[in-house]
PDB file of C-alpha atoms in Angstrom:
ATOM      1  CA  UNK T   1      31.658  61.053  35.679  1.00 39.00           C
ATOM      2  CA  UNK T   2      32.405  64.357  37.868  1.00 42.00           C
ATOM      3  CA  UNK T   3      32.439  63.475  41.338  1.00 44.00           C
ATOM      4  CA  UNK T   4      28.998  64.977  42.832  1.00 44.00           C
ATOM      5  CA  UNK T   5      31.040  66.136  46.616  1.00 42.00           C
ATOM      6  CA  UNK T   6      31.436  69.504  47.664  1.00 41.00           C
ATOM      7  CA  UNK T   7      31.482  71.980  44.713  1.00 39.00           C
ATOM      8  CA  UNK T   8      32.875  75.302  44.279  1.00 39.00           C
ATOM      9  CA  UNK T   9      29.846  77.768  44.817  1.00 37.00           C
ATOM     10  CA  UNK T  10      32.131  80.494  42.315  1.00 37.00           C
ATOM     11  CA  UNK T  11      32.277  78.718  38.618  1.00 39.00           C
ATOM     12  CA  UNK T  12      34.457  79.866  35.708  1.00 42.00           C
ATOM     13  CA  UNK T  13      36.989  78.873  32.880  1.00 46.00           C
ATOM     14  CA  UNK T  14      39.156  79.358  35.104  1.00 46.00           C
ATOM     15  CA  UNK T  15      38.247  77.252  37.672  1.00 49.00           C
ATOM     16  CA  UNK T  16      38.373  74.227  35.238  1.00 52.00           C
ATOM     17  CA  UNK T  17      42.299  75.560  34.494  1.00 55.00           C
ATOM     18  CA  UNK T  18      42.673  75.181  37.989  1.00 58.00           C
ATOM     19  CA  UNK T  19      41.175  70.733  38.263  1.00 63.00           C
ATOM     20  CA  UNK T  20      38.286  72.484  39.272  1.00 61.00           C
ATOM     21  CA  UNK T  21      34.777  71.872  39.050  1.00 66.00           C
ATOM     22  CA  UNK T  22      33.061  73.658  37.000  1.00 67.00           C
ATOM     23  CA  UNK T  23      29.124  74.833  36.242  1.00 66.00           C
ATOM     24  CA  UNK T  24      28.561  71.864  33.886  1.00 70.00           C
ATOM     25  CA  UNK T  25      29.857  68.919  36.117  1.00 72.00           C
ATOM     26  CA  UNK T  26      28.020  70.038  38.834  1.00 71.00           C
ATOM     27  CA  UNK T  27      24.983  69.674  35.966  1.00 72.00           C
ATOM     28  CA  UNK T  28      26.189  66.413  35.169  1.00 73.00           C
ATOM     29  CA  UNK T  29      26.223  66.103  39.398  1.00 73.00           C
ATOM     30  CA  UNK T  30      22.721  66.602  40.002  1.00 72.00           C
ATOM     31  CA  UNK T  31      21.663  64.136  36.895  1.00 71.00           C
ATOM     32  CA  UNK T  32      23.338  61.424  38.624  1.00 73.00           C
ATOM     33  CA  UNK T  33      22.036  62.314  41.548  1.00 70.00           C
ATOM     34  CA  UNK T  34      18.332  62.582  40.859  1.00 65.00           C
ATOM     35  CA  UNK T  35      18.709  59.694  38.237  1.00 67.00           C
ATOM     36  CA  UNK T  36      17.796  61.328  34.921  1.00 64.00           C
ATOM     37  CA  UNK T  37      18.345  60.850  31.523  1.00 61.00           C
ATOM     38  CA  UNK T  38      21.142  62.923  30.310  1.00 63.00           C
ATOM     39  CA  UNK T  39      22.663  62.232  26.280  1.00 62.00           C
ATOM     40  CA  UNK T  40      26.519  63.566  27.128  1.00 60.00           C
ATOM     41  CA  UNK T  41      27.237  62.972  23.298  1.00 63.00           C
ATOM     42  CA  UNK T  42      24.747  65.946  22.273  1.00 63.00           C
ATOM     43  CA  UNK T  43      24.531  67.460  25.024  1.00 61.00           C
ATOM     44  CA  UNK T  44      20.743  67.110  24.628  1.00 64.00           C
ATOM     45  CA  UNK T  45      18.862  67.186  28.018  1.00 66.00           C
ATOM     46  CA  UNK T  46      14.804  66.743  29.203  1.00 68.00           C
ATOM     47  CA  UNK T  47      14.273  69.994  31.325  1.00 71.00           C
ATOM     48  CA  UNK T  48      11.115  68.575  32.356  1.00 76.00           C
ATOM     49  CA  UNK T  49      12.324  65.250  32.980  1.00 74.00           C
ATOM     50  CA  UNK T  50      15.166  66.885  35.592  1.00 73.00           C
ATOM     51  CA  UNK T  51      12.409  68.982  36.964  1.00 78.00           C
ATOM     52  CA  UNK T  52       9.769  66.433  37.195  1.00 82.00           C
ATOM     53  CA  UNK T  53      12.978  63.477  38.648  1.00 78.00           C
ATOM     54  CA  UNK T  54      13.792  66.516  41.479  1.00 79.00           C
ATOM     55  CA  UNK T  55      10.298  67.379  42.355  1.00 82.00           C
ATOM     56  CA  UNK T  56       9.265  63.442  43.442  1.00 85.00           C
ATOM     57  CA  UNK T  57      12.915  63.263  45.093  1.00 82.00           C
ATOM     58  CA  UNK T  58      12.802  66.284  47.056  1.00 83.00           C
ATOM     59  CA  UNK T  59       9.024  65.251  48.085  1.00 85.00           C
ATOM     60  CA  UNK T  60       9.524  61.971  49.320  1.00 86.00           C
ATOM     61  CA  UNK T  61      12.962  63.093  51.158  1.00 85.00           C
ATOM     62  CA  UNK T  62      10.646  65.879  53.012  1.00 83.00           C
ATOM     63  CA  UNK T  63       8.022  62.697  53.244  1.00 84.00           C
ATOM     64  CA  UNK T  64      10.334  61.146  54.965  1.00 86.00           C
ATOM     65  CA  UNK T  65      11.794  63.623  57.102  1.00 84.00           C
ATOM     66  CA  UNK T  66       7.960  65.230  58.005  1.00 80.00           C
ATOM     67  CA  UNK T  67       6.671  61.403  59.311  1.00 80.00           C
ATOM     68  CA  UNK T  68       9.844  60.705  61.317  1.00 83.00           C
ATOM     69  CA  UNK T  69       9.829  63.415  63.404  1.00 77.00           C
ATOM     70  CA  UNK T  70       6.561  63.196  66.596  1.00 71.00           C
ATOM     71  CA  UNK T  71       7.110  67.099  67.054  1.00 70.00           C
ATOM     72  CA  UNK T  72       5.371  67.427  63.735  1.00 72.00           C
ATOM     73  CA  UNK T  73       2.565  65.628  64.565  1.00 71.00           C
ATOM     74  CA  UNK T  74       0.074  68.816  64.146  1.00 71.00           C
ATOM     75  CA  UNK T  75       1.553  69.030  60.964  1.00 75.00           C
ATOM     76  CA  UNK T  76       1.617  65.411  59.219  1.00 74.00           C
ATOM     77  CA  UNK T  77      -2.301  66.765  59.588  1.00 72.00           C
ATOM     78  CA  UNK T  78      -2.452  69.514  57.681  1.00 72.00           C
ATOM     79  CA  UNK T  79       0.121  68.721  55.624  1.00 74.00           C
ATOM     80  CA  UNK T  80       0.493  66.721  53.078  1.00 73.00           C
ATOM     81  CA  UNK T  81       2.936  68.502  49.725  1.00 76.00           C
ATOM     82  CA  UNK T  82       5.819  70.353  49.865  1.00 79.00           C
ATOM     83  CA  UNK T  83       5.079  73.921  48.422  1.00 78.00           C
ATOM     84  CA  UNK T  84       4.185  77.293  50.060  1.00 79.00           C
ATOM     85  CA  UNK T  85       1.414  77.992  51.770  1.00 77.00           C
ATOM     86  CA  UNK T  86      -1.004  80.829  50.816  1.00 76.00           C
ATOM     87  CA  UNK T  87      -0.660  82.627  53.733  1.00 76.00           C
ATOM     88  CA  UNK T  88       3.594  83.210  53.453  1.00 79.00           C
ATOM     89  CA  UNK T  89       2.722  85.131  50.763  1.00 79.00           C
ATOM     90  CA  UNK T  90      -0.784  86.421  51.996  1.00 77.00           C
ATOM     91  CA  UNK T  91      -0.969  90.829  52.254  1.00 82.00           C
ATOM     92  CA  UNK T  92      -4.200  90.161  54.360  1.00 83.00           C
ATOM     93  CA  UNK T  93      -1.859  88.778  56.941  1.00 85.00           C
ATOM     94  CA  UNK T  94       0.462  91.570  59.065  1.00 87.00           C
ATOM     95  CA  UNK T  95       4.140  89.069  59.424  1.00 87.00           C
ATOM     96  CA  UNK T  96       3.160  88.100  62.849  1.00 87.00           C
ATOM     97  CA  UNK T  97      -0.338  86.628  62.228  1.00 88.00           C
ATOM     98  CA  UNK T  98       1.993  84.746  59.516  1.00 88.00           C
ATOM     99  CA  UNK T  99       4.453  84.061  62.569  1.00 89.00           C
ATOM    100  CA  UNK T 100       1.918  82.567  64.539  1.00 89.00           C
ATOM    101  CA  UNK T 101       0.828  80.891  61.670  1.00 86.00           C
ATOM    102  CA  UNK T 102       3.570  79.922  60.716  1.00 86.00           C
ATOM    103  CA  UNK T 103       4.576  78.503  64.217  1.00 89.00           C
ATOM    104  CA  UNK T 104       1.813  76.572  65.071  1.00 86.00           C
ATOM    105  CA  UNK T 105       2.143  74.269  62.422  1.00 81.00           C
ATOM    106  CA  UNK T 106       5.888  74.167  63.085  1.00 81.00           C
ATOM    107  CA  UNK T 107       5.490  73.424  66.432  1.00 82.00           C
ATOM    108  CA  UNK T 108       7.433  76.187  67.795  1.00 87.00           C
ATOM    109  CA  UNK T 109       4.503  78.046  69.941  1.00 91.00           C
ATOM    110  CA  UNK T 110       5.879  77.701  73.811  1.00 92.00           C
ATOM    111  CA  UNK T 111       3.159  75.736  74.855  1.00 93.00           C
ATOM    112  CA  UNK T 112       4.264  72.830  77.272  1.00 94.00           C
ATOM    113  CA  UNK T 113       4.287  70.010  75.245  1.00 92.00           C
ATOM    114  CA  UNK T 114       7.187  71.908  73.423  1.00 89.00           C
ATOM    115  CA  UNK T 115       9.243  72.816  76.634  1.00 92.00           C
ATOM    116  CA  UNK T 116       9.148  69.152  77.766  1.00 93.00           C
ATOM    117  CA  UNK T 117      10.133  67.843  74.121  1.00 87.00           C
ATOM    118  CA  UNK T 118      13.051  70.399  74.580  1.00 87.00           C
ATOM    119  CA  UNK T 119      13.433  69.720  78.229  1.00 92.00           C
ATOM    120  CA  UNK T 120      13.703  65.605  77.791  1.00 92.00           C
ATOM    121  CA  UNK T 121      10.120  65.606  79.841  1.00 94.00           C
ATOM    122  CA  UNK T 122       7.449  62.466  79.175  1.00 94.00           C
ATOM    123  CA  UNK T 123       4.412  63.679  77.393  1.00 91.00           C
ATOM    124  CA  UNK T 124       1.968  63.310  80.165  1.00 94.00           C
ATOM    125  CA  UNK T 125       3.819  65.887  82.501  1.00 96.00           C
ATOM    126  CA  UNK T 126       3.900  68.393  79.871  1.00 95.00           C
ATOM    127  CA  UNK T 127       0.403  69.257  81.475  1.00 97.00           C
ATOM    128  CA  UNK T 128      -0.686  73.001  81.402  1.00 95.00           C
ATOM    129  CA  UNK T 129      -0.205  75.471  84.070  1.00 94.00           C
ATOM    130  CA  UNK T 130      -3.048  77.974  82.860  1.00 93.00           C
ATOM    131  CA  UNK T 131      -5.583  75.653  83.385  1.00 94.00           C
ATOM    132  CA  UNK T 132      -6.935  72.601  85.730  1.00 95.00           C
ATOM    133  CA  UNK T 133      -7.987  70.301  83.289  1.00 95.00           C
ATOM    134  CA  UNK T 134      -4.967  68.268  83.511  1.00 96.00           C
ATOM    135  CA  UNK T 135      -4.511  68.002  80.314  1.00 96.00           C
ATOM    136  CA  UNK T 136      -1.247  67.741  78.402  1.00 95.00           C
ATOM    137  CA  UNK T 137      -0.950  71.958  76.344  1.00 94.00           C
ATOM    138  CA  UNK T 138      -0.873  70.535  72.548  1.00 90.00           C
ATOM    139  CA  UNK T 139      -1.348  72.675  70.247  1.00 87.00           C
ATOM    140  CA  UNK T 140      -5.714  70.718  70.321  1.00 86.00           C
ATOM    141  CA  UNK T 141      -5.806  71.913  73.491  1.00 92.00           C
ATOM    142  CA  UNK T 142      -4.170  75.855  73.632  1.00 92.00           C
ATOM    143  CA  UNK T 143      -6.647  76.583  71.088  1.00 88.00           C
ATOM    144  CA  UNK T 144      -9.826  74.160  71.151  1.00 86.00           C
ATOM    145  CA  UNK T 145      -9.841  74.016  74.925  1.00 90.00           C
ATOM    146  CA  UNK T 146      -8.250  75.542  77.977  1.00 93.00           C
ATOM    147  CA  UNK T 147     -10.405  77.720  80.247  1.00 94.00           C
ATOM    148  CA  UNK T 148      -7.598  80.287  80.044  1.00 94.00           C
ATOM    149  CA  UNK T 149      -8.329  81.056  76.420  1.00 92.00           C
ATOM    150  CA  UNK T 150     -12.007  80.932  76.357  1.00 91.00           C
ATOM    151  CA  UNK T 151     -12.245  85.063  76.390  1.00 91.00           C
ATOM    152  CA  UNK T 152      -9.643  85.258  73.013  1.00 91.00           C
ATOM    153  CA  UNK T 153     -11.285  82.333  71.118  1.00 89.00           C
ATOM    154  CA  UNK T 154     -15.365  83.927  72.049  1.00 88.00           C
ATOM    155  CA  UNK T 155     -13.475  87.074  70.426  1.00 88.00           C
ATOM    156  CA  UNK T 156     -11.632  85.799  67.282  1.00 87.00           C
ATOM    157  CA  UNK T 157     -13.671  82.446  66.905  1.00 83.00           C
ATOM    158  CA  UNK T 158     -16.471  81.426  65.725  1.00 71.00           C
ATOM    159  CA  UNK T 159     -17.994  78.711  67.641  1.00 61.00           C
ATOM    160  CA  UNK T 160     -16.620  75.224  66.203  1.00 56.00           C
ATOM    161  CA  UNK T 161     -13.110  75.203  65.063  1.00 67.00           C
ATOM    162  CA  UNK T 162     -11.789  71.792  63.196  1.00 69.00           C
ATOM    163  CA  UNK T 163      -7.990  73.560  63.633  1.00 67.00           C
ATOM    164  CA  UNK T 164      -6.740  70.747  60.549  1.00 66.00           C
ATOM    165  CA  UNK T 165      -9.437  72.025  58.749  1.00 67.00           C
ATOM    166  CA  UNK T 166      -9.349  75.999  58.990  1.00 71.00           C
ATOM    167  CA  UNK T 167      -5.427  76.515  57.344  1.00 64.00           C
ATOM    168  CA  UNK T 168      -7.231  75.978  54.337  1.00 64.00           C
ATOM    169  CA  UNK T 169      -9.951  79.241  54.979  1.00 72.00           C
ATOM    170  CA  UNK T 170      -7.854  82.713  54.610  1.00 74.00           C
ATOM    171  CA  UNK T 171     -10.907  84.597  57.311  1.00 77.00           C
ATOM    172  CA  UNK T 172     -10.468  81.187  59.559  1.00 81.00           C
ATOM    173  CA  UNK T 173      -6.982  81.257  59.073  1.00 84.00           C
ATOM    174  CA  UNK T 174      -6.706  85.025  59.654  1.00 86.00           C
ATOM    175  CA  UNK T 175      -9.023  84.444  62.756  1.00 87.00           C
ATOM    176  CA  UNK T 176      -6.813  81.855  64.170  1.00 88.00           C
ATOM    177  CA  UNK T 177      -3.516  83.715  63.847  1.00 89.00           C
ATOM    178  CA  UNK T 178      -5.472  86.828  65.954  1.00 90.00           C
ATOM    179  CA  UNK T 179      -6.422  84.282  68.689  1.00 91.00           C
ATOM    180  CA  UNK T 180      -2.938  83.090  69.246  1.00 91.00           C
ATOM    181  CA  UNK T 181      -0.987  86.283  68.835  1.00 90.00           C
ATOM    182  CA  UNK T 182      -3.435  87.737  71.690  1.00 90.00           C
ATOM    183  CA  UNK T 183      -3.590  84.023  73.748  1.00 90.00           C
ATOM    184  CA  UNK T 184       0.002  83.756  74.346  1.00 88.00           C
ATOM    185  CA  UNK T 185       0.403  87.557  75.598  1.00 86.00           C
ATOM    186  CA  UNK T 186      -2.274  86.695  78.230  1.00 81.00           C
ATOM    187  CA  UNK T 187      -0.293  83.821  78.907  1.00 67.00           C
ATOM    188  CA  UNK T 188       3.212  84.989  79.623  1.00 62.00           C
ATOM    189  CA  UNK T 189       1.689  87.758  81.647  1.00 57.00           C
TER     190      UNK T 189
END
């Protein structure tokens, strides 16, 4: 059984002759890691089983990581499975709009809650500096409540907005991206 650590990046027979691992050694290790059946006598492998095992393991690791990080509270509300979201490759969003949505989903917008996390400021002290509501400036406050963003909210977002449901609606995603970009430009002046 090969040792499954520190695989070389290049493979070939010359590596095997030098006592280094080959791509077949890496494959065997991947199969072992993912606890996938492999018949080393006949070299028969069930590709579907390997793919399914790897997918399940990746999803479990992803879920553990997402659930272990407080920063990803909003992300947990909108992302329930591993995979690329439609807006990432959408032709109807500009690069800056995709970036705005991605930053909102990942918790990396320059909001007080994010700045406070980096500076070890307790959450209740991450108050919005753009308004007088005295609320923590998180994504919900920024998008739904902050009076400083009322003009942008009225311009781009129709009435009541449920940010969690918005991410699956292309029209809403585009409007939200425009709102975020415009509001951040204004907030940073």
